[in-house]
Coordinates of C-alpha atoms in Angstrom, one line a residue:
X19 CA -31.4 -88.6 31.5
X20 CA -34.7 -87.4 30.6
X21 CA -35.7 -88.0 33.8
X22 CA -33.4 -86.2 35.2
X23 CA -33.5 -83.2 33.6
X24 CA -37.2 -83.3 34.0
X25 CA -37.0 -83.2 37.6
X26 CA -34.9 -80.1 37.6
X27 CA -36.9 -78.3 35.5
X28 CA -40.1 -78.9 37.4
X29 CA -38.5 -78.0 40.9
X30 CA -36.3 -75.1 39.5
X31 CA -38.7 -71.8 40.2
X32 CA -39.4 -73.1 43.6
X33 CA -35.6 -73.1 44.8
X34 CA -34.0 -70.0 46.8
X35 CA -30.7 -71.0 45.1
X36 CA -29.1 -72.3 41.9
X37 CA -25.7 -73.2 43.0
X38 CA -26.5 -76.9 43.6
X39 CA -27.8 -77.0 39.7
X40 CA -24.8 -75.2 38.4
X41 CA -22.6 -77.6 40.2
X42 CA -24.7 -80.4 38.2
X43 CA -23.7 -78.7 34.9
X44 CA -20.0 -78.3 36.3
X45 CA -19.8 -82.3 36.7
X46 CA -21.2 -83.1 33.6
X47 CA -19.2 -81.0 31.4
X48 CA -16.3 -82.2 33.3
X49 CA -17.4 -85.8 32.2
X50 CA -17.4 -84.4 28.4
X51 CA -21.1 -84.5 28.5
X52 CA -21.7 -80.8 27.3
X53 CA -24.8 -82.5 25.5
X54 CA -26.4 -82.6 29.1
X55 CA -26.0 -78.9 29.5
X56 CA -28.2 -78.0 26.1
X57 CA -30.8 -80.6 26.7
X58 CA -31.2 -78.7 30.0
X59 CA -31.1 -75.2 28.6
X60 CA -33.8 -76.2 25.8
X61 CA -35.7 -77.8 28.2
X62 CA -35.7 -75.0 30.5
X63 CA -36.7 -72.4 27.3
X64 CA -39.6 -74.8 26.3
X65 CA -41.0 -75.7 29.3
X66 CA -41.7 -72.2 30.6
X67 CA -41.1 -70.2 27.5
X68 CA -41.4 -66.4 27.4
X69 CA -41.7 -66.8 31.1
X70 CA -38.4 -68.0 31.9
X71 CA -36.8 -64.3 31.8
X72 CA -39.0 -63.3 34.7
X73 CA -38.5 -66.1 36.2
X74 CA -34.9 -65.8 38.3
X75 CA -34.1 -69.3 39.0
X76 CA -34.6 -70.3 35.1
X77 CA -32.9 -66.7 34.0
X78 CA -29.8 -67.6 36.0
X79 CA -29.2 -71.5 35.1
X80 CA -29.9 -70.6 31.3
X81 CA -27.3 -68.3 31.6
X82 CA -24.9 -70.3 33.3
X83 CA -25.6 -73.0 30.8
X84 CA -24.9 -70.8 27.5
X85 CA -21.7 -69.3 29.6
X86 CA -20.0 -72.6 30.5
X87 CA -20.4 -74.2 27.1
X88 CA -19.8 -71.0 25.1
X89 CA -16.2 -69.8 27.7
X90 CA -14.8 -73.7 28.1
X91 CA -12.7 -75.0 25.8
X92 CA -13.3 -78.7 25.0
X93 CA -14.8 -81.0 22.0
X94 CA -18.3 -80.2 21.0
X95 CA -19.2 -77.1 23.7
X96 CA -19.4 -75.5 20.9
X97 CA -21.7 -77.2 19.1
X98 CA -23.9 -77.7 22.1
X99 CA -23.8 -73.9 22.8
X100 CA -25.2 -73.6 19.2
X101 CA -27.8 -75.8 19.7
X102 CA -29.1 -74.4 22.9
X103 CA -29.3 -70.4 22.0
X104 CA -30.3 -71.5 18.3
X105 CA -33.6 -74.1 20.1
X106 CA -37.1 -72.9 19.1
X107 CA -38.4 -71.7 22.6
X108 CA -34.6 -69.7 23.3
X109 CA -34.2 -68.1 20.1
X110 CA -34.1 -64.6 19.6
X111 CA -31.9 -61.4 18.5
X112 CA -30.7 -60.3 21.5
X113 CA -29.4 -64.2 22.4
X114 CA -27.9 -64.2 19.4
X115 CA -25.8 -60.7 20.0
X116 CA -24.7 -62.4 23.8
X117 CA -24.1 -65.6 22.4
X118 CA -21.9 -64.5 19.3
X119 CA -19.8 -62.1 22.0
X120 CA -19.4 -65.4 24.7
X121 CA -17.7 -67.3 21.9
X122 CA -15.7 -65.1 20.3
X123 CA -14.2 -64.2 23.8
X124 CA -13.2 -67.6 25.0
X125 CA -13.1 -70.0 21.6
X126 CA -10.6 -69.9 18.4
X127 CA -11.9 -68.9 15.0
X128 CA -11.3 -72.3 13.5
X129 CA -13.3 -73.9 16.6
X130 CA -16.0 -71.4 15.8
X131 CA -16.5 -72.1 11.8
X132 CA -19.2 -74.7 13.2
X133 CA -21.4 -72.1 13.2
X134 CA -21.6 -71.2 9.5
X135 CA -22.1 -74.6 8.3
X136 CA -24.4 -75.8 11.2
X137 CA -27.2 -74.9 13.4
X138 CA -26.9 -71.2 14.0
X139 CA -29.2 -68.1 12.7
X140 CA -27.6 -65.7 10.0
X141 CA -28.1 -62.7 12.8
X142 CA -25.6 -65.3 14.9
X143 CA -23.4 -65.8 12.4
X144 CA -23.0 -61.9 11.1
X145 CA -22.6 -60.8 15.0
X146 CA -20.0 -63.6 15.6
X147 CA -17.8 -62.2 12.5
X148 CA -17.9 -58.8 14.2
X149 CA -17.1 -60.0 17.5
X150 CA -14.2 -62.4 16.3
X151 CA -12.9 -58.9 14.0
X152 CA -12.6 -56.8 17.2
X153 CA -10.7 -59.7 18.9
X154 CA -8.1 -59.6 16.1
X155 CA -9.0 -62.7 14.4
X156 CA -8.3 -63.3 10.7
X157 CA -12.0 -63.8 9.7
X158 CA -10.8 -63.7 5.6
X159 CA -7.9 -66.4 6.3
X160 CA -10.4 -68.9 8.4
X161 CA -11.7 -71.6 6.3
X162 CA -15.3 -71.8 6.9
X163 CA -15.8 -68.4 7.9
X164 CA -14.0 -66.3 5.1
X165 CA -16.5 -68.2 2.5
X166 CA -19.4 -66.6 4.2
X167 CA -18.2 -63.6 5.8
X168 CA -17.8 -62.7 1.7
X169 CA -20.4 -64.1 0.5
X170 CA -22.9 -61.1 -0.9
X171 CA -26.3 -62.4 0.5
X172 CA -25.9 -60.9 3.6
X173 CA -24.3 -57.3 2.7
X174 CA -28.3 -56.2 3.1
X175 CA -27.6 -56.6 6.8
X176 CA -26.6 -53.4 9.3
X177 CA -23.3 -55.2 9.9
X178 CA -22.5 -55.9 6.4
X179 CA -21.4 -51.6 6.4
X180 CA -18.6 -52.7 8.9
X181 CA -15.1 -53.6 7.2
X182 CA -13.7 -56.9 8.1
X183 CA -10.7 -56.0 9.7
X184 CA -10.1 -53.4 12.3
X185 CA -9.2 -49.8 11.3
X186 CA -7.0 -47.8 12.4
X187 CA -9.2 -45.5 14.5
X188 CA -10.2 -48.9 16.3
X189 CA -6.8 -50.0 17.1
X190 CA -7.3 -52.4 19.9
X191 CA -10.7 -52.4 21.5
X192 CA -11.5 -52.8 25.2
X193 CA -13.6 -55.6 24.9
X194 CA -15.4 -57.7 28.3
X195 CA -14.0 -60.7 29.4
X196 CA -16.3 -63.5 30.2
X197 CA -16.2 -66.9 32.6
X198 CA -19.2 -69.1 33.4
X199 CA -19.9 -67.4 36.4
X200 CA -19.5 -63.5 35.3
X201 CA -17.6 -60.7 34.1
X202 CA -16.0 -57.5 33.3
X203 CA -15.5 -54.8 31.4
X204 CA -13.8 -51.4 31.1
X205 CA -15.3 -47.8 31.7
X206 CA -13.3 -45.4 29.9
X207 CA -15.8 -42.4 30.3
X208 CA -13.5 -39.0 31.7
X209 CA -14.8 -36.6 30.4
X210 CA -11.8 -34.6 31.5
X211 CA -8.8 -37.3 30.0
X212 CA -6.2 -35.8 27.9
X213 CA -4.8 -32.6 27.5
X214 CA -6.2 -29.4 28.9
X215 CA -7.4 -26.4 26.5
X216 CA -7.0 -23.6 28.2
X217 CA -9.1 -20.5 27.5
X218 CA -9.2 -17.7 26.6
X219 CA -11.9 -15.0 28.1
X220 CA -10.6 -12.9 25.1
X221 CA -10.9 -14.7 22.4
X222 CA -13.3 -14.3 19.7
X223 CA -16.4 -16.6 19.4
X224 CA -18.4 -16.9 16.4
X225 CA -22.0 -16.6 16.1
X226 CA -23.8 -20.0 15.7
X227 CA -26.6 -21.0 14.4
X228 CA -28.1 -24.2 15.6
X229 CA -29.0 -26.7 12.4
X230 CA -30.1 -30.1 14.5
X231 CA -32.2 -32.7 12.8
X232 CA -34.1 -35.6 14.2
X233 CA -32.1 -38.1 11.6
X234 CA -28.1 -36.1 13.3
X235 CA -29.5 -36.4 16.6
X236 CA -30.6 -40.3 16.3
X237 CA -27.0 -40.5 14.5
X238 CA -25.0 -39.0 17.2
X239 CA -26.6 -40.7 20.0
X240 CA -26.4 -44.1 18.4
X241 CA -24.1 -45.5 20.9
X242 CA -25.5 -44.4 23.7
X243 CA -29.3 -45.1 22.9
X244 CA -29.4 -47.9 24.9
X245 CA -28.7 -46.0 27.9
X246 CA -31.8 -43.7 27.4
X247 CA -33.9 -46.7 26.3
X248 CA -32.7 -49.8 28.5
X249 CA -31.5 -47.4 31.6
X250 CA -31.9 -44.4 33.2
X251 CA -30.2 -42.2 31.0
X252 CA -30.3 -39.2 29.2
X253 CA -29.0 -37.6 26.2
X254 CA -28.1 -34.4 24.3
X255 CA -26.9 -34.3 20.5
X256 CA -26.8 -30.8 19.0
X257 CA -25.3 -29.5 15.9
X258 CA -24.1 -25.6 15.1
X259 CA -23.5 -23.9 11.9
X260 CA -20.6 -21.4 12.9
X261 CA -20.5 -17.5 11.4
X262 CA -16.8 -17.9 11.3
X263 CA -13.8 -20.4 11.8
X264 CA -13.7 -21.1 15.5
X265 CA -9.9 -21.3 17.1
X266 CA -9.1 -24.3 19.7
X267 CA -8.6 -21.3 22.2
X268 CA -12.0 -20.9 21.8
X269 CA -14.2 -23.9 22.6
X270 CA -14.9 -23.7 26.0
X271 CA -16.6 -20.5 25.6
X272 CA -17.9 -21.9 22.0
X273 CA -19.5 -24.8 24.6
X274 CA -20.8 -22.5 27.4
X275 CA -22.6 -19.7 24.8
X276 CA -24.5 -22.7 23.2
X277 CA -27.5 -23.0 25.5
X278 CA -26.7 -26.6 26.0
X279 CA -29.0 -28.3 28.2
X280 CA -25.9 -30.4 29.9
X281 CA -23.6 -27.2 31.0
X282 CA -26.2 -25.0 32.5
X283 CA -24.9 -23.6 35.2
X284 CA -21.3 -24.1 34.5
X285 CA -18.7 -21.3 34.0
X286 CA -20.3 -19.8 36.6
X287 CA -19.7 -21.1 40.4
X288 CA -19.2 -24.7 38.1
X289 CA -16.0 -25.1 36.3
X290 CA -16.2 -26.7 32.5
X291 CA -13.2 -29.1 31.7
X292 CA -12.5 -28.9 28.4
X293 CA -9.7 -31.3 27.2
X294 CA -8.3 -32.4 23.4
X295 CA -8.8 -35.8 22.5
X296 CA -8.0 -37.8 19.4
X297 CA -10.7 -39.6 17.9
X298 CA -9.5 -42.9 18.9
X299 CA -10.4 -42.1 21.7
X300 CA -13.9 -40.6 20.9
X301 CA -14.5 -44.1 19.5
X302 CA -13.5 -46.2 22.4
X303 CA -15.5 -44.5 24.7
X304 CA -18.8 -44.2 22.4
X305 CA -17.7 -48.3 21.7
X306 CA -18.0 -49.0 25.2
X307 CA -21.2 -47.2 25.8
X308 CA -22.8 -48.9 23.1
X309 CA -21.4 -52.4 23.1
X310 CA -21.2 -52.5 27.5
X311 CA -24.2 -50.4 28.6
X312 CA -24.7 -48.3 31.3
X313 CA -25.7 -48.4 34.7
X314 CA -29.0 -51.0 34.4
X315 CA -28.3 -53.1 31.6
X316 CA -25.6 -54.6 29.2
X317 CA -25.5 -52.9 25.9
X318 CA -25.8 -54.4 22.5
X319 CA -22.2 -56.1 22.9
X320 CA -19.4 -56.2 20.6
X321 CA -21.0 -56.5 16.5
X322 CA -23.8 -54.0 17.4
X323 CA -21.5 -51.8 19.3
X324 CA -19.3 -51.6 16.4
X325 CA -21.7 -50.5 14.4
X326 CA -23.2 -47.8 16.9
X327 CA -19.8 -46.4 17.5
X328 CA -18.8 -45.5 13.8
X329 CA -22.7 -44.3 13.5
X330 CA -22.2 -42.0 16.1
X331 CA -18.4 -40.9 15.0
X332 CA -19.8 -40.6 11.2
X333 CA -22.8 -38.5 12.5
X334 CA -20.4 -36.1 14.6
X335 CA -17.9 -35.4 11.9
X336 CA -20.5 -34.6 9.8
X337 CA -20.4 -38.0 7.4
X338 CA -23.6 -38.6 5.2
X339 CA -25.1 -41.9 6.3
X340 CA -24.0 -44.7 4.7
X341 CA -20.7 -43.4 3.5
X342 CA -18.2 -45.8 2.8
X343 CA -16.4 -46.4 6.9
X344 CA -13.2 -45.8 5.2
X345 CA -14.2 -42.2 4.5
X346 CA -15.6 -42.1 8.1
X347 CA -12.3 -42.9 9.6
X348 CA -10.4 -40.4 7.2
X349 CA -13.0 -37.3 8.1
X350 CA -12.9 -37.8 11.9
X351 CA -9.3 -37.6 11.3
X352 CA -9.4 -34.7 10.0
X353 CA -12.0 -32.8 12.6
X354 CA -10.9 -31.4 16.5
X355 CA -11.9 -33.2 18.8
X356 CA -12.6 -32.4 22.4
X357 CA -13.6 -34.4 25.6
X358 CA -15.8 -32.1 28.1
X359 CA -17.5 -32.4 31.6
X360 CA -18.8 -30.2 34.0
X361 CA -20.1 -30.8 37.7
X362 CA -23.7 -29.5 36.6
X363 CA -27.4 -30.9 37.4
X364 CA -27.4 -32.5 34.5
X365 CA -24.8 -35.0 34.7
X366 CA -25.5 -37.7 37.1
X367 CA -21.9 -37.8 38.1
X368 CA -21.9 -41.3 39.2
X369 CA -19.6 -43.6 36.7
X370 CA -21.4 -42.9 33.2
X371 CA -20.5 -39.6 31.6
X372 CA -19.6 -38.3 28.4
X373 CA -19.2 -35.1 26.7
X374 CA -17.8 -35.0 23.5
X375 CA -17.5 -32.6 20.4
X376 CA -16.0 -32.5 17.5
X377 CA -15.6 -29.1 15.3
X378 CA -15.1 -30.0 11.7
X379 CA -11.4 -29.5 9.3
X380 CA -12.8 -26.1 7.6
X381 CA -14.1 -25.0 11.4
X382 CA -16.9 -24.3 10.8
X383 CA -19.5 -26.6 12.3
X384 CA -19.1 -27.8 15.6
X385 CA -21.5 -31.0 16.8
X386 CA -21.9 -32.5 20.3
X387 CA -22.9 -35.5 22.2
X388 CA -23.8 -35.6 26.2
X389 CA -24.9 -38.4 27.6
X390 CA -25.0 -39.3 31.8
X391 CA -26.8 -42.7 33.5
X392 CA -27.0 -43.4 36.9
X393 CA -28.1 -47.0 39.1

C-alpha cells in the first residue's frame, strides 16, 4: 500500500491529467477503503508541502480526495476526511472553513459528532456548527455536538456572536451544493429585484452630511471584502447624517445628490433603478457575497459568511459592534431598505453587483454599500 501510494505521489506533478488517479480513489472507496484516500491526501500534503497549492496536479487530487470522503455517505469517510484536512503538512484555517462546509452539505449531524470528540481543530469544529445551523440542523438536540457547541471555552471565538439556530431574517439560506467532482451555488445579486420606487423630481431632499469612519466602512463591506481582497473587486460604503427626515419618494434623488463614487454619471443619459427590498433580502445577497465569492475565488463559505453578513447588516442599520444579533435582526427590521443599480463606469456589470442602502426608523441617516467584481 505504501508502495503504492508512493508511486503516485512521486509521478503526480509530471502528469497532464488526474482522471486516472481520481478513478483510483473512486475504486477504493467503493471497496470501503476510504482509509486509502487520507493516506494519499496526507502523503501528497507532506511530501510537497506549501508547494502542493501551486502545484495543479497535487491541488486537484487533494481536493478530490477531501470532496469524495467529506460528500459520500458511508462508514468511516468521515473520519478519514478528519484525518486528512486535520494532518500536520494540510492543516490550516482556510481548510478548515472548506472542509467544515463539504460535511455539513452531504453528512447528517449525528454522523458528524466525530468531530468534536476526535481529530479535528476547534476552528473545524466552531465552522462545522455554523455550517450544520444554516442547513437547519438541530445542533442543541445532537448528542455530541450540543455539549460543545455550549460549552463556554470557545464564546472568545468570532463565531461564538452567531446564535445557534437560524433567525428569522435568515430564513432559509441559499447555500452551495457539493459532489466529489464540483459545484454550485446561487447569485442572487439584482440590484433592481423587488418593487420599483418611483420618484419624485419634486420632492424635498434633505441636506446631508457625510459622517463615514474607517471602523463603518470595514463594517459595511464585511461581506464583500473578499471580493476586493481575493478578486478584482471594488467597493463603496458611505454613511450620511440627514438635516431632516427623508420620504421613500425621495431616495433616488437622496442617492444621486450624494457624490457617490458608484452612480456618477447616472440620472443623467444613465437611468438609476431604485427598488424596495426587505432585509431578508439584504442579508441573502450580502450572505452570498461573503460566504460564495465573486468572480476569482470562493468566499469564506458558510460559518464565516454568516458572520460577515450580519456584520455588514449590523453596520448598515446603524448597530454598535458587538450588539447582541437579536437586536441586529430587530433594528434592520425596523430601517427602509432599498436595492439600487445603475449602468455606470463603475459597475462592472458582468454577474457581481450590488447596491444597497438602508435609511434608518427615525430617517434620518441613510448608509450604503456598492460593491461590483468582474473575471
Amino acid at each position: 500500500m505504501a508502495d503504492r501510494i508512493q508511486k503516485i505521489v512521486t509521478k503526480l506533478p509530471d502528469l497532464k491529467s488526474v482522471t486516472d488517479v481520481w478513478k483510483v480513489a473512486d475504486r477504493s472507496l467503493a471497496r470501503g477503503d476510504a482509509a486509502f484516500l487520507a493516506d494519499l491526501g496526507i502523503a501528497l500534503a507532506g511530501a510537497y508541502g506549501s508547494d502542493a497549492g501551486r502545484i495543479w496536479q497535487c491541488r486537484s487530487v487533494f481536493d478530490y480526495l477531501l470532496r469524495l470522503l467529506a460528500t459520500t455517505s458511508g462508514p468511516g469517510n468521515v473520519a478519514q476526511a478528519l484525518r486528512l484536512v486535520s494532518s500536520a503538512g494540510a492543516a490550516d484555517g482556510k481548510l478548515d472553513r472548506y472542509a467544515a462546509s463539504l460535511l455539513a452539505s452531504s453528512q447528517p449531524a449525528k454522523e458528524l459528532a466525530v468531530a468534536f470528540t476526535g481529530h479535528a481543530t476547534e476552528e473545524l469544529r466552531a465552522c462545522l456548527v455554523h455550517e450544520l445551523v444554516l442547513r437547519g440542523a438541530g445542533v442543541m438536540e445532537t448528542p455530541g455536538i450540543a455539549g460543545w457547541a455550549m460549552s463556554p471555552h470557545w464564546r472568545h471565538h468570532p463565531l461564538g456572536w452567531l446564535p445557534l439556530a437560524l433567525s428569522d431574517v435568515e430564513g432559509q439560506p441559499d447555500l452551495p451544493s457539493y459532489g466529489a467532482r464540483g459545484g454550485s451555488h446561487s447569485m442572487p445579486y439584482d440590484p433592481s429585484a423587488g418593487s420599483k420606487v418611483r420618484g419624485d423630481a419634486g420632492a424635498h431632499v434633505p441636506s446631508a452630511e457625510e459622517t463615514t469612519t474607517e471602523a463603518a466602512a470595514k463594517g459595511i463591506g464585511a461581506a464583500v471584502a473578499n471580493w476586493a481582497e481575493e478578486s478584482n473587486g471594488r467597493i463603496e460604503a458611505r454613511v450620511f447624517d440627514l438635516a431632516a427626515p427623508l420620504e421613500a419618494e425621495s431616495v433616488p434623488s437622496m442617492l444621486l445628490g450624494l457624490g457617490l463614487e458608484c452612480l456618477k454619471g447616472a440620472g443623467k443619459k444613465t437611468a438609476l433603478s431604485v427598488a424596495a427590498c426587505p432585509p431578508d433580502q439584504a442579508w441573502r445577497v450580502l450572505f452570498a457575497a461573503a460566504s460564495t465569492g465573486g468572480a476569482y475565488n470562493s468566499g469564506i463559505r458558510g460559518a464565516y459568511g454568516r458572520l460577515a453578513a450580519w456584520q455588514s447588516l449590523a453596520s448598515l442599520s446603524g448597530i454598535a459592534e458587538g450588539d447582541p444579533v437579536e437586536e441586529v435582526e430587530a433594528r434592520a427590521r425596523e430601517c427602509a431598505w432599498y436595492g439600487f443599480g445603475a449602468e455606470t463606469k463603475w459597475f462592472e456589470r458582468v454577474a457581481w453587483d450590488i447596491g444597497l442602502a438602508a435609511v434608518s426608523p427615525e430617517r434620518r441617516r441613510l448608509a450604503m454599500l456598492a460593491a461590483t467584481d468582474t473575471d
